[in-house]
Short mmCIF file of C-alpha atoms in Angstrom, two decimals:
data_model
loop_
_atom_site.label_atom_id
_atom_site.label_comp_id
_atom_site.label_asym_id
_atom_site.label_seq_id
_atom_site.Cartn_x
_atom_site.Cartn_y
_atom_site.Cartn_z
CA MET A 1 -0.09 0.01 0.00
CA SER A 2 2.91 2.28 0.59
CA GLY A 3 3.15 3.15 -3.21
CA TYR A 4 -0.42 4.41 -3.24
CA GLN A 5 -0.71 5.97 0.30
CA SER A 6 -2.23 9.41 0.76
CA ASN A 7 -1.06 11.86 3.39
CA GLU A 8 -4.52 13.54 3.84
CA ILE A 9 -6.81 11.81 6.31
CA LYS A 10 -10.62 12.39 6.14
CA LEU A 11 -13.34 11.31 8.51
CA ILE A 12 -16.13 9.45 6.82
CA ASN A 13 -19.22 7.80 8.28
CA THR A 14 -19.00 3.87 8.07
CA SER A 15 -22.54 3.97 6.64
CA LEU A 16 -20.94 5.53 3.48
CA ILE A 17 -18.19 2.87 3.13
CA ASP A 18 -18.77 -0.33 1.27
CA PRO A 19 -16.58 -3.52 0.81
CA HIS A 20 -14.74 -3.60 -2.48
CA PRO A 21 -16.51 -6.11 -4.78
CA ASP A 22 -13.13 -7.31 -6.08
CA ASN A 23 -11.49 -7.89 -2.71
CA PRO A 24 -9.38 -10.98 -3.20
CA ARG A 25 -10.06 -12.14 0.26
CA LYS A 26 -13.52 -13.83 0.17
CA ASN A 27 -13.78 -14.84 3.71
CA ILE A 28 -13.48 -12.02 6.22
CA GLY A 29 -13.80 -14.23 9.22
CA ASP A 30 -14.96 -13.40 12.76
CA VAL A 31 -14.16 -9.94 13.86
CA SER A 32 -15.81 -9.93 17.35
CA ASP A 33 -12.51 -9.44 19.27
CA LEU A 34 -11.47 -6.64 16.84
CA ALA A 35 -14.87 -4.96 17.23
CA ALA A 36 -14.55 -5.05 21.00
CA SER A 37 -10.96 -3.52 20.82
CA ILE A 38 -12.27 -0.74 18.57
CA LYS A 39 -15.28 -0.02 20.86
CA ALA A 40 -12.91 0.32 23.80
CA ASN A 41 -9.95 2.19 22.12
CA GLY A 42 -11.32 3.55 18.87
CA LEU A 43 -9.83 2.72 15.22
CA LEU A 44 -6.08 3.19 15.59
CA SER A 45 -5.16 2.62 11.83
CA PRO A 46 -6.99 4.54 9.19
CA LEU A 47 -8.77 2.61 6.34
CA SER A 48 -7.70 3.24 2.70
CA VAL A 49 -10.68 3.98 0.48
CA VAL A 50 -11.45 5.22 -3.06
CA PRO A 51 -14.45 7.28 -4.10
CA ASN A 52 -17.42 5.63 -5.78
CA GLY A 53 -19.95 8.21 -6.64
CA LYS A 54 -21.16 9.68 -3.34
CA ARG A 55 -19.92 6.55 -1.35
CA TYR A 56 -16.57 4.93 -0.91
CA ARG A 57 -15.07 1.42 -1.27
CA VAL A 58 -12.43 0.09 0.97
CA ILE A 59 -9.01 -0.78 -0.48
CA ALA A 60 -7.19 -1.72 2.69
CA GLY A 61 -8.99 -2.50 5.87
CA HIS A 62 -12.05 -4.75 5.11
CA ARG A 63 -11.86 -6.53 8.52
CA ARG A 64 -11.52 -3.19 10.28
CA LEU A 65 -14.65 -1.72 8.45
CA GLN A 66 -16.64 -4.83 9.30
CA ALA A 67 -15.46 -4.47 12.93
CA CYS A 68 -16.31 -0.86 13.04
CA LYS A 69 -19.87 -1.48 11.87
CA GLN A 70 -20.29 -4.23 14.35
CA ALA A 71 -19.09 -2.00 17.13
CA GLY A 72 -21.47 0.88 16.07
CA THR A 73 -18.69 3.31 15.28
CA GLY A 74 -19.78 6.37 13.32
CA ALA A 75 -17.14 8.33 11.40
CA VAL A 76 -13.61 6.77 11.09
CA PRO A 77 -10.42 8.16 9.74
CA CYS A 78 -9.57 7.31 6.10
CA PHE A 79 -6.92 7.81 3.52
CA VAL A 80 -8.91 8.76 0.26
CA LEU A 81 -6.93 7.43 -2.74
CA ASP A 82 -7.15 8.12 -6.44
CA LEU A 83 -6.69 4.83 -8.10
CA ASP A 84 -7.83 3.36 -11.40
CA PRO A 85 -9.28 -0.30 -11.32
CA LEU A 86 -5.98 -1.98 -12.00
CA GLN A 87 -4.20 0.01 -9.13
CA GLN A 88 -6.99 -0.80 -6.85
CA LEU A 89 -6.79 -4.60 -7.38
CA GLU A 90 -2.96 -4.40 -7.35
CA ALA A 91 -3.10 -2.69 -3.98
CA MET A 92 -5.60 -5.16 -2.41
CA VAL A 93 -3.49 -8.10 -3.66
CA THR A 94 -0.39 -6.62 -2.34
CA GLU A 95 -1.72 -5.83 1.08
CA ASN A 96 -3.20 -9.39 1.45
CA THR A 97 -0.33 -11.27 0.24
CA GLN A 98 2.09 -9.34 2.59
CA ARG A 99 -0.18 -10.29 5.45
CA GLU A 100 -0.42 -14.00 4.22
CA GLN A 101 -4.28 -13.85 4.40
CA LEU A 102 -5.14 -15.29 0.86
CA THR A 103 -5.64 -18.92 -0.18
CA VAL A 104 -3.65 -19.98 -3.14
CA LEU A 105 -6.83 -19.82 -5.21
CA GLU A 106 -7.92 -16.41 -3.92
CA GLU A 107 -4.46 -15.06 -4.82
CA ALA A 108 -4.66 -16.81 -8.22
CA ASP A 109 -7.95 -15.21 -9.10
CA ALA A 110 -6.77 -11.73 -7.97
CA ILE A 111 -3.54 -12.02 -10.05
CA GLN A 112 -5.66 -13.06 -13.15
CA GLY A 113 -7.84 -10.11 -12.43
CA MET A 114 -4.72 -7.90 -12.70
CA LEU A 115 -3.78 -9.45 -15.92
CA ASP A 116 -7.25 -9.10 -17.31
CA LEU A 117 -7.02 -5.35 -16.55
CA GLY A 118 -3.91 -5.06 -18.74
CA ALA A 119 -1.08 -5.63 -16.42
CA THR A 120 1.84 -7.69 -17.71
CA THR A 121 3.19 -10.85 -15.95
CA ALA A 122 6.51 -8.94 -15.35
CA SER A 123 4.80 -5.97 -13.59
CA VAL A 124 2.63 -8.07 -11.42
CA ALA A 125 5.60 -10.20 -10.53
CA HIS A 126 7.59 -6.93 -9.70
CA ARG A 127 4.86 -5.49 -7.51
CA LEU A 128 4.26 -8.65 -5.54
CA GLY A 129 8.11 -9.34 -5.13
CA ARG A 130 7.59 -12.69 -6.86
CA SER A 131 8.97 -14.46 -9.87
CA SER A 132 7.30 -14.39 -13.38
CA ASP A 133 6.94 -18.23 -13.12
CA TYR A 134 4.99 -17.67 -9.73
CA VAL A 135 2.57 -15.34 -11.57
CA ARG A 136 2.11 -17.78 -14.54
CA ASP A 137 1.43 -20.59 -12.13
CA ARG A 138 -1.28 -18.76 -10.42
CA SER A 139 -2.76 -17.60 -13.80
CA LYS A 140 -2.95 -21.29 -14.72
CA ALA A 141 -4.70 -22.09 -11.47
CA ALA A 142 -7.24 -19.23 -11.94
CA SER A 143 -8.25 -20.92 -15.20
CA ILE A 144 -10.00 -23.71 -13.52
CA PRO A 145 -13.76 -23.12 -14.10
CA ALA A 146 -16.33 -22.53 -11.32
CA GLU A 147 -18.20 -25.84 -11.91
CA ILE A 148 -14.99 -27.88 -11.26
CA ARG A 149 -14.34 -25.67 -8.10
CA ARG A 150 -17.81 -26.54 -6.86
CA THR A 151 -17.13 -30.29 -6.92
CA ARG A 152 -15.69 -30.09 -3.27
CA SER A 153 -16.21 -27.65 -0.45
CA ASP A 154 -12.50 -27.50 0.35
CA PHE A 155 -11.29 -26.84 -3.13
CA ASP A 156 -9.49 -23.61 -2.03
CA GLN A 157 -7.20 -25.93 0.09
CA ILE A 158 -5.74 -27.66 -2.89
CA THR A 159 -1.98 -27.14 -3.31
CA ILE A 160 -0.65 -25.08 -6.28
CA GLY A 161 1.08 -27.84 -7.76
CA GLN A 162 -2.11 -29.95 -8.00
CA LEU A 163 -4.17 -26.94 -9.15
CA ILE A 164 -1.65 -26.51 -12.09
CA ALA A 165 -2.08 -30.20 -12.90
CA ILE A 166 -5.80 -29.79 -12.95
CA SER A 167 -5.69 -26.74 -15.17
CA ARG A 168 -3.80 -28.61 -17.82
CA TYR A 169 -7.00 -30.30 -18.76
CA GLY A 170 -9.15 -27.20 -19.42
CA GLY A 171 -12.02 -28.05 -21.65
CA GLN A 172 -11.96 -31.56 -20.33
CA PRO A 173 -14.45 -31.32 -17.33
CA ASP A 174 -14.44 -35.14 -16.72
CA ARG A 175 -10.69 -35.41 -16.31
CA GLN A 176 -10.55 -32.20 -14.23
CA GLU A 177 -13.24 -33.50 -11.85
CA ARG A 178 -11.49 -36.88 -11.47
CA LEU A 179 -8.26 -34.98 -10.33
CA ALA A 180 -10.21 -32.50 -8.17
CA HIS A 181 -11.79 -35.45 -6.21
CA ALA A 182 -8.34 -37.05 -5.88
CA ALA A 183 -6.53 -33.96 -4.89
CA GLY A 184 -4.89 -34.27 -1.34
CA THR A 185 -5.00 -38.03 -1.42
CA SER A 186 -2.57 -40.74 -2.13
CA ASN A 187 -4.44 -41.50 -5.35
CA PHE A 188 -3.78 -38.13 -7.11
CA ASP A 189 -0.41 -39.10 -8.67
CA TYR A 190 -1.70 -42.46 -9.88
CA ILE A 191 -4.90 -40.91 -11.44
CA LEU A 192 -2.74 -38.06 -12.98
CA HIS A 193 -0.45 -40.78 -14.52
CA ASN A 194 -3.32 -42.65 -15.97
CA ILE A 195 -4.80 -39.55 -17.52
CA GLU A 196 -1.39 -38.62 -19.00
CA ARG A 197 -1.10 -42.11 -20.38
CA GLU A 198 -4.53 -41.63 -21.89
CA GLU A 199 -3.53 -38.45 -23.46
CA HIS A 200 -0.48 -40.03 -25.03
CA ASP A 201 -2.44 -43.05 -26.21
CA HIS A 202 -5.02 -40.73 -27.87
CA ARG A 203 -2.38 -38.61 -29.59
CA TRP A 204 -0.63 -41.85 -30.85
CA PHE A 205 -4.04 -43.17 -32.16
CA GLU A 206 -4.89 -39.87 -34.07
CA SER A 207 -1.50 -39.89 -35.69
CA ILE A 208 -1.55 -43.60 -36.77
CA ALA A 209 -5.20 -43.21 -37.89
CA ALA A 210 -4.16 -40.30 -40.20
CA LEU A 211 -1.27 -42.37 -41.56
CA LEU A 212 -3.49 -45.37 -42.28
CA GLY A 213 -5.80 -43.01 -44.19
CA ASP A 214 -3.16 -42.49 -46.79
CA GLU A 215 -3.75 -44.91 -49.53
CA THR A 216 -0.03 -45.11 -50.47
CA THR A 217 0.68 -47.06 -47.23
CA GLY A 218 -0.04 -50.37 -49.02
CA LEU A 219 -2.34 -51.41 -46.17
CA ASN A 220 -6.08 -52.24 -46.69
CA LEU A 221 -7.98 -49.97 -44.28
CA ILE A 222 -11.54 -51.14 -43.60
CA PRO A 223 -14.29 -49.92 -41.32
CA ASP A 224 -14.29 -51.63 -37.87
CA PRO A 225 -16.69 -54.63 -38.14
CA GLU A 226 -19.81 -54.29 -36.11
CA LYS A 227 -19.36 -57.87 -34.84
CA PRO A 228 -15.58 -58.23 -34.80
CA PHE A 229 -15.47 -61.89 -33.65
CA ASN A 230 -18.40 -63.22 -35.76
CA ASP A 231 -17.90 -61.14 -39.05
CA PRO A 232 -18.61 -63.32 -42.23
CA GLU A 233 -15.76 -61.80 -44.12
CA TRP A 234 -12.98 -60.84 -41.69
CA ARG A 235 -11.41 -62.93 -38.88
CA TYR A 236 -9.71 -60.95 -36.05
CA ASP A 237 -5.99 -61.48 -35.81
CA GLY A 238 -4.71 -59.36 -33.10
CA TRP A 239 -4.08 -55.68 -32.30
CA VAL A 240 -1.43 -53.07 -31.83
CA GLY A 241 -1.39 -50.09 -29.38
CA ALA A 242 0.68 -47.12 -28.43
CA ALA A 243 3.24 -49.37 -26.66
CA SER A 244 4.13 -50.65 -30.10
CA GLY A 245 6.33 -47.63 -30.85
CA THR A 246 5.90 -44.34 -32.51
CA PRO A 247 3.10 -44.03 -35.18
CA GLU A 248 5.74 -44.44 -37.94
CA GLU A 249 7.30 -47.54 -36.28
CA THR A 250 3.84 -49.07 -35.79
CA LEU A 251 3.12 -48.55 -39.55
CA GLU A 252 6.42 -50.46 -40.44
CA ARG A 253 5.34 -53.27 -38.00
CA LEU A 254 2.12 -53.50 -39.65
CA ARG A 255 3.72 -53.70 -43.10
CA GLU A 256 5.92 -56.61 -41.89
CA GLN A 257 2.90 -58.56 -40.42
CA ARG A 258 1.14 -58.15 -43.75
CA PRO A 259 -2.48 -58.42 -42.54
CA ASP A 260 -5.24 -58.69 -45.06
CA ALA A 261 -6.77 -55.50 -43.56
CA VAL A 262 -6.63 -53.23 -40.62
CA SER A 263 -9.10 -51.18 -38.84
CA VAL A 264 -9.00 -48.23 -36.31
CA HIS A 265 -10.78 -49.03 -33.14
CA GLU A 266 -11.32 -45.58 -31.51
CA SER A 267 -12.89 -46.66 -28.18
CA SER A 268 -9.67 -48.50 -27.14
CA CYS A 269 -7.17 -46.41 -29.30
CA GLN A 270 -6.00 -49.64 -30.92
CA ILE A 271 -5.39 -50.86 -34.44
CA TYR A 272 -7.11 -54.24 -35.20
CA LEU A 273 -5.55 -56.70 -37.67
CA TRP A 274 -7.76 -58.80 -39.78
CA ARG A 275 -7.43 -61.89 -41.99
CA ARG A 276 -9.84 -62.62 -44.81
CA ARG A 277 -12.10 -65.35 -43.82
CA ASP A 278 -12.24 -68.59 -45.72
CA ARG A 279 -15.96 -68.98 -45.47
CA ALA A 280 -16.10 -72.63 -46.48
CA ALA A 281 -13.48 -73.49 -43.82
CA ALA A 282 -14.82 -71.20 -41.08
CA SER A 283 -15.83 -72.94 -37.94
CA ALA A 284 -17.37 -72.17 -34.61
CA GLU A 285 -14.09 -73.32 -32.87
CA GLU A 286 -12.07 -70.81 -34.82
CA GLU A 287 -14.25 -67.95 -33.61
CA ARG A 288 -14.18 -69.21 -30.15
CA ARG A 289 -10.49 -69.17 -30.19
CA ALA A 290 -10.24 -65.68 -31.65
CA LEU A 291 -12.54 -64.44 -28.94
CA GLU A 292 -10.47 -66.08 -26.19
CA ARG A 293 -7.35 -64.62 -27.68
CA ALA A 294 -8.85 -61.05 -27.92
CA GLU A 295 -9.98 -61.44 -24.19
CA ARG A 296 -6.63 -62.74 -23.09
CA ASP A 297 -4.87 -59.80 -24.97
CA ALA A 298 -7.17 -57.42 -23.20
CA ARG A 299 -6.36 -58.93 -19.77
CA ILE A 300 -2.71 -59.05 -20.56
CA HIS A 301 -2.83 -55.28 -21.74
CA ALA A 302 -4.73 -54.21 -18.62
CA LEU A 303 -2.32 -56.13 -16.31
CA GLU A 304 0.74 -54.67 -18.19
CA GLU A 305 -0.65 -51.13 -17.87
CA TYR A 306 -1.50 -51.70 -14.07
CA ALA A 307 1.91 -53.19 -13.41
CA ALA A 308 3.75 -50.40 -15.01
CA ALA A 309 1.53 -47.69 -13.27
CA SER A 310 1.88 -49.41 -9.76
CA ALA A 311 5.56 -49.88 -10.13
CA THR A 312 6.10 -46.28 -11.01
CA LYS A 313 3.97 -45.14 -7.99
CA ARG A 314 5.92 -47.48 -5.57
CA MET A 315 9.35 -46.37 -6.82
CA ALA A 316 8.46 -42.80 -7.02
CA TRP A 317 7.25 -43.10 -3.34
CA LEU A 318 10.55 -44.74 -2.33
CA HIS A 319 12.52 -42.00 -4.03
CA ALA A 320 10.68 -39.34 -2.30
CA ASN A 321 10.43 -40.78 1.20
CA LEU A 322 13.29 -43.15 2.07
CA HIS A 323 15.59 -40.44 3.12
CA ALA A 324 13.20 -39.16 5.68
CA ILE A 325 12.77 -42.60 7.57
CA LYS A 326 14.80 -43.11 10.66
CA ARG A 327 17.94 -45.24 10.64
CA ALA A 328 16.60 -47.82 13.06
CA ARG A 329 13.47 -48.26 10.80
CA LEU A 330 15.65 -48.60 7.72
CA ILE A 331 17.81 -51.25 9.53
CA GLU A 332 14.72 -53.26 10.41
CA THR A 333 13.44 -52.93 6.88
CA THR A 334 16.80 -54.20 5.55
CA ALA A 335 16.39 -57.34 7.53
CA ARG A 336 12.82 -57.91 6.52
CA LEU A 337 13.56 -57.50 2.90
CA GLY A 338 16.60 -59.81 3.29
CA LEU A 339 14.41 -62.40 4.91
CA LEU A 340 11.99 -62.01 2.07
CA GLN A 341 14.72 -62.91 -0.39
CA LEU A 342 15.31 -66.31 1.33
CA VAL A 343 12.01 -67.46 0.01
CA ASP A 344 12.85 -66.55 -3.64
CA PRO A 345 11.46 -69.44 -5.65
CA ASP A 346 13.66 -68.67 -8.53
CA PRO A 347 17.45 -69.66 -7.95
CA ASP A 348 18.38 -67.08 -10.59
CA GLY A 349 16.06 -64.38 -9.21
CA PHE A 350 16.55 -61.32 -7.29
CA ALA A 351 18.99 -62.94 -4.78
CA LYS A 352 21.87 -62.55 -7.13
CA ALA A 353 25.06 -61.00 -6.03
CA LEU A 354 25.68 -57.27 -6.71
CA SER A 355 28.45 -58.28 -9.18
CA THR A 356 25.76 -59.62 -11.60
CA TRP A 357 24.74 -56.00 -12.25
CA ASP A 358 27.77 -55.75 -14.39
CA ASP A 359 26.44 -58.41 -16.72
CA VAL A 360 22.57 -58.38 -16.59
CA ASN A 361 19.92 -55.78 -15.68
CA CYS A 362 18.75 -57.46 -12.47
CA GLY A 363 17.45 -54.32 -10.95
CA ARG A 364 19.57 -51.58 -12.34
CA MET A 365 16.71 -49.66 -13.94
CA GLU A 366 14.76 -49.88 -10.83
CA TYR A 367 17.65 -48.78 -8.72
CA GLU A 368 17.91 -45.70 -10.86
CA LYS A 369 14.23 -44.86 -10.23
CA ILE A 370 14.51 -45.24 -6.52
CA THR A 371 17.83 -43.53 -5.99
CA GLY A 372 18.22 -41.13 -8.84
CA ILE A 373 21.65 -42.70 -9.76
CA THR A 374 21.90 -43.81 -13.24
CA ALA A 375 21.66 -47.51 -14.08
CA GLU A 376 25.22 -47.43 -15.60
CA ASP A 377 26.57 -46.18 -12.17
CA ALA A 378 24.52 -48.59 -10.09
CA PRO A 379 27.10 -51.32 -9.48
CA HIS A 380 29.75 -48.91 -8.36
CA ALA A 381 27.52 -46.61 -6.38
CA ALA A 382 25.89 -49.72 -4.50
CA HIS A 383 29.16 -51.09 -3.64
CA ALA A 384 30.51 -47.75 -2.30
CA CYS A 385 27.34 -46.72 -0.39
CA LEU A 386 27.25 -49.99 1.39
CA GLN A 387 30.59 -49.41 2.94
CA THR A 388 29.48 -46.05 4.55
CA ALA A 389 27.41 -45.17 7.61
CA ASP A 390 24.35 -44.72 5.34
CA TRP A 391 24.44 -48.48 4.40
CA PRO A 392 20.80 -48.94 5.77
CA LEU A 393 19.43 -46.52 3.22
CA GLU A 394 21.40 -48.08 0.49
CA ALA A 395 20.51 -51.66 1.47
CA VAL A 396 16.78 -50.98 1.37
CA SER A 397 17.28 -49.20 -1.94
CA VAL A 398 19.10 -52.24 -3.51
CA LEU A 399 16.78 -54.81 -1.96
CA ALA A 400 13.74 -53.05 -3.08
CA ALA A 401 15.09 -52.50 -6.56
CA ARG A 402 15.66 -56.32 -6.80
CA ILE A 403 12.10 -57.17 -5.83
CA GLU A 404 10.61 -54.39 -8.26
CA TRP A 405 12.74 -55.96 -11.00
CA PHE A 406 11.48 -59.47 -10.04
CA ILE A 407 7.74 -58.57 -10.26
CA GLU A 408 6.29 -59.38 -13.75
CA PRO A 409 2.80 -58.22 -14.91
CA SER A 410 1.56 -61.74 -14.97
CA ASP A 411 2.35 -62.16 -11.32
CA TRP A 412 -0.66 -59.96 -10.48
CA SER A 413 -3.06 -62.48 -11.87
CA ASP A 414 -4.85 -65.14 -9.69
CA GLN A 415 -3.52 -67.65 -12.14
CA GLY A 416 0.11 -66.69 -11.40
CA ASP A 417 2.70 -68.40 -9.21
CA ILE A 418 1.48 -68.59 -5.53
CA ASP A 419 5.09 -68.34 -4.26
CA ILE A 420 5.50 -64.96 -6.12
CA ALA A 421 2.14 -63.79 -4.84
CA ARG A 422 3.24 -64.46 -1.34
CA ILE A 423 6.46 -62.24 -2.12
CA ILE A 424 4.39 -59.40 -3.61
CA THR A 425 1.97 -59.31 -0.57
CA ALA A 426 4.80 -59.51 1.86
CA TYR A 427 6.68 -56.69 0.04
CA TYR A 428 3.54 -54.41 0.18
CA ARG A 429 3.30 -55.18 4.02
CA ILE A 430 6.83 -53.87 4.37
CA LEU A 431 6.00 -50.72 2.34
CA VAL A 432 2.94 -49.97 4.21
CA ASP A 433 4.76 -50.23 7.55
CA LEU A 434 7.12 -47.57 6.19
CA GLY A 435 4.17 -45.28 5.41
CA TYR A 436 3.23 -46.17 1.89
CA GLU A 437 -0.47 -45.88 0.96
CA PRO A 438 -1.59 -48.15 -1.79
CA ALA A 439 -4.05 -46.77 -4.23
CA ASP A 440 -7.47 -48.36 -4.72
CA ASP A 441 -6.31 -50.32 -7.68
CA GLU A 442 -3.32 -51.82 -5.83
CA THR A 443 -5.69 -52.83 -2.91
CA SER A 444 -8.04 -54.57 -5.30
CA HIS A 445 -5.27 -56.49 -7.02
CA LEU A 446 -3.64 -57.39 -3.65
CA GLY A 447 -6.94 -58.75 -2.59
CA THR A 448 -7.09 -60.98 -5.58
CA LEU A 449 -3.61 -62.39 -4.74
CA ARG A 450 -4.42 -62.98 -1.07
CA GLN A 451 -7.68 -64.79 -2.14
CA ALA A 452 -5.51 -67.11 -4.43
CA ILE A 453 -3.04 -67.70 -1.73
CA GLU A 454 -5.84 -68.58 0.79
CA GLN A 455 -7.32 -71.02 -1.72
CA ALA A 456 -4.07 -72.74 -2.32
CA ASP A 457 -3.37 -73.11 1.22
CA GLN A 458 -6.79 -74.53 1.67
CA GLU A 459 -6.26 -77.08 -0.93
CA THR A 460 -3.05 -78.14 0.46
CA GLU A 461 -4.66 -78.63 3.86
CA GLU A 462 -7.28 -80.80 2.23
CA ASP A 463 -4.62 -82.92 0.37
CA GLU A 464 -2.83 -83.42 3.61
#
């Protein structure tokens, strides 16, 4: 306010002073104590106001004005300022941010208001004593529409980082609402990752569909059959998706497979491959097998996507939280992970010596995600760190990397290896004891594994 302060003080009746409609701070709060103080001692600090016809609007002192009216005060001292709309908003934002009274969203809306009135990002940043990136981030948060903000009563408590993530999906209310509901929970990063993957798959699909639309590709593009597993002319022969590579790489792969036709399946963002059906030789058994193969492909695809997403979530959590865990707990965790390796059903599994990292992967990529140390430097770094006082942190990182490397997508199925299912559930128990919070999908998959384990144990007891 100092840049706009007037030296002249005027006594103005509180009945002629109104709150400013653009005040960034939406919740004035309880002013009972302040009203009692003003009633006993008078208003010690003048209000700052601007003329509004025959009335005035508060620029600085909304709480004091409310308290004065509550205390029944008549005329109060005021600085009367001559400010244009941009200067008025700038002054209110500056005062509130200096006193740390605004929520992130209130500040974001106020900053966007200044930009809408013609202020530049640089000028707003300079006035607030912030960086240009700070102003741009708040402007992004301010773009979140009112209907998304109304999806939860505490929307104004969401952190700026999560607000920015929500704002990235402007014009996509379903995705913004999913993120808004997950904000502040352990599910947020998981849901954000899934949405980002959906965006990537959609962009890939649009590109490959455009390429296939070119008649010079040498591929026969047909409409997606209405009954893909019972079409009289075409027999389903598999699919390719975004995981197959760039659109150009996928096109080359399709040419190598030489299908009789391909179709674009928009709902799943996949390209279906077709063989021309020999109608004379077609049989119900072949159709049944095609359906089973498609269903199996879908299950495998879902498992692969889930396994990748859950592994990313676990290792990101380990990377962010291991350093904050007390040494005694890390030593205990080292022992528990080490004991878990003793039940490794695969003699060539994750119990290999560190020296094997020089010859095979065996966890180096997972070690990089957990520690931030490149896979190339993993063997040397692990050997060196295990000789220091920080060995518990390193031991947990190495053992967790080995287990992460060992878990395959198929292990999450109730048809998978029961011994590996036991390792996965025990590993999660150790992570949860460290503070890890499984997402809903993880909890569901773990429940499937536990049911499979219980059924196997029951069958073993019956055989005995």
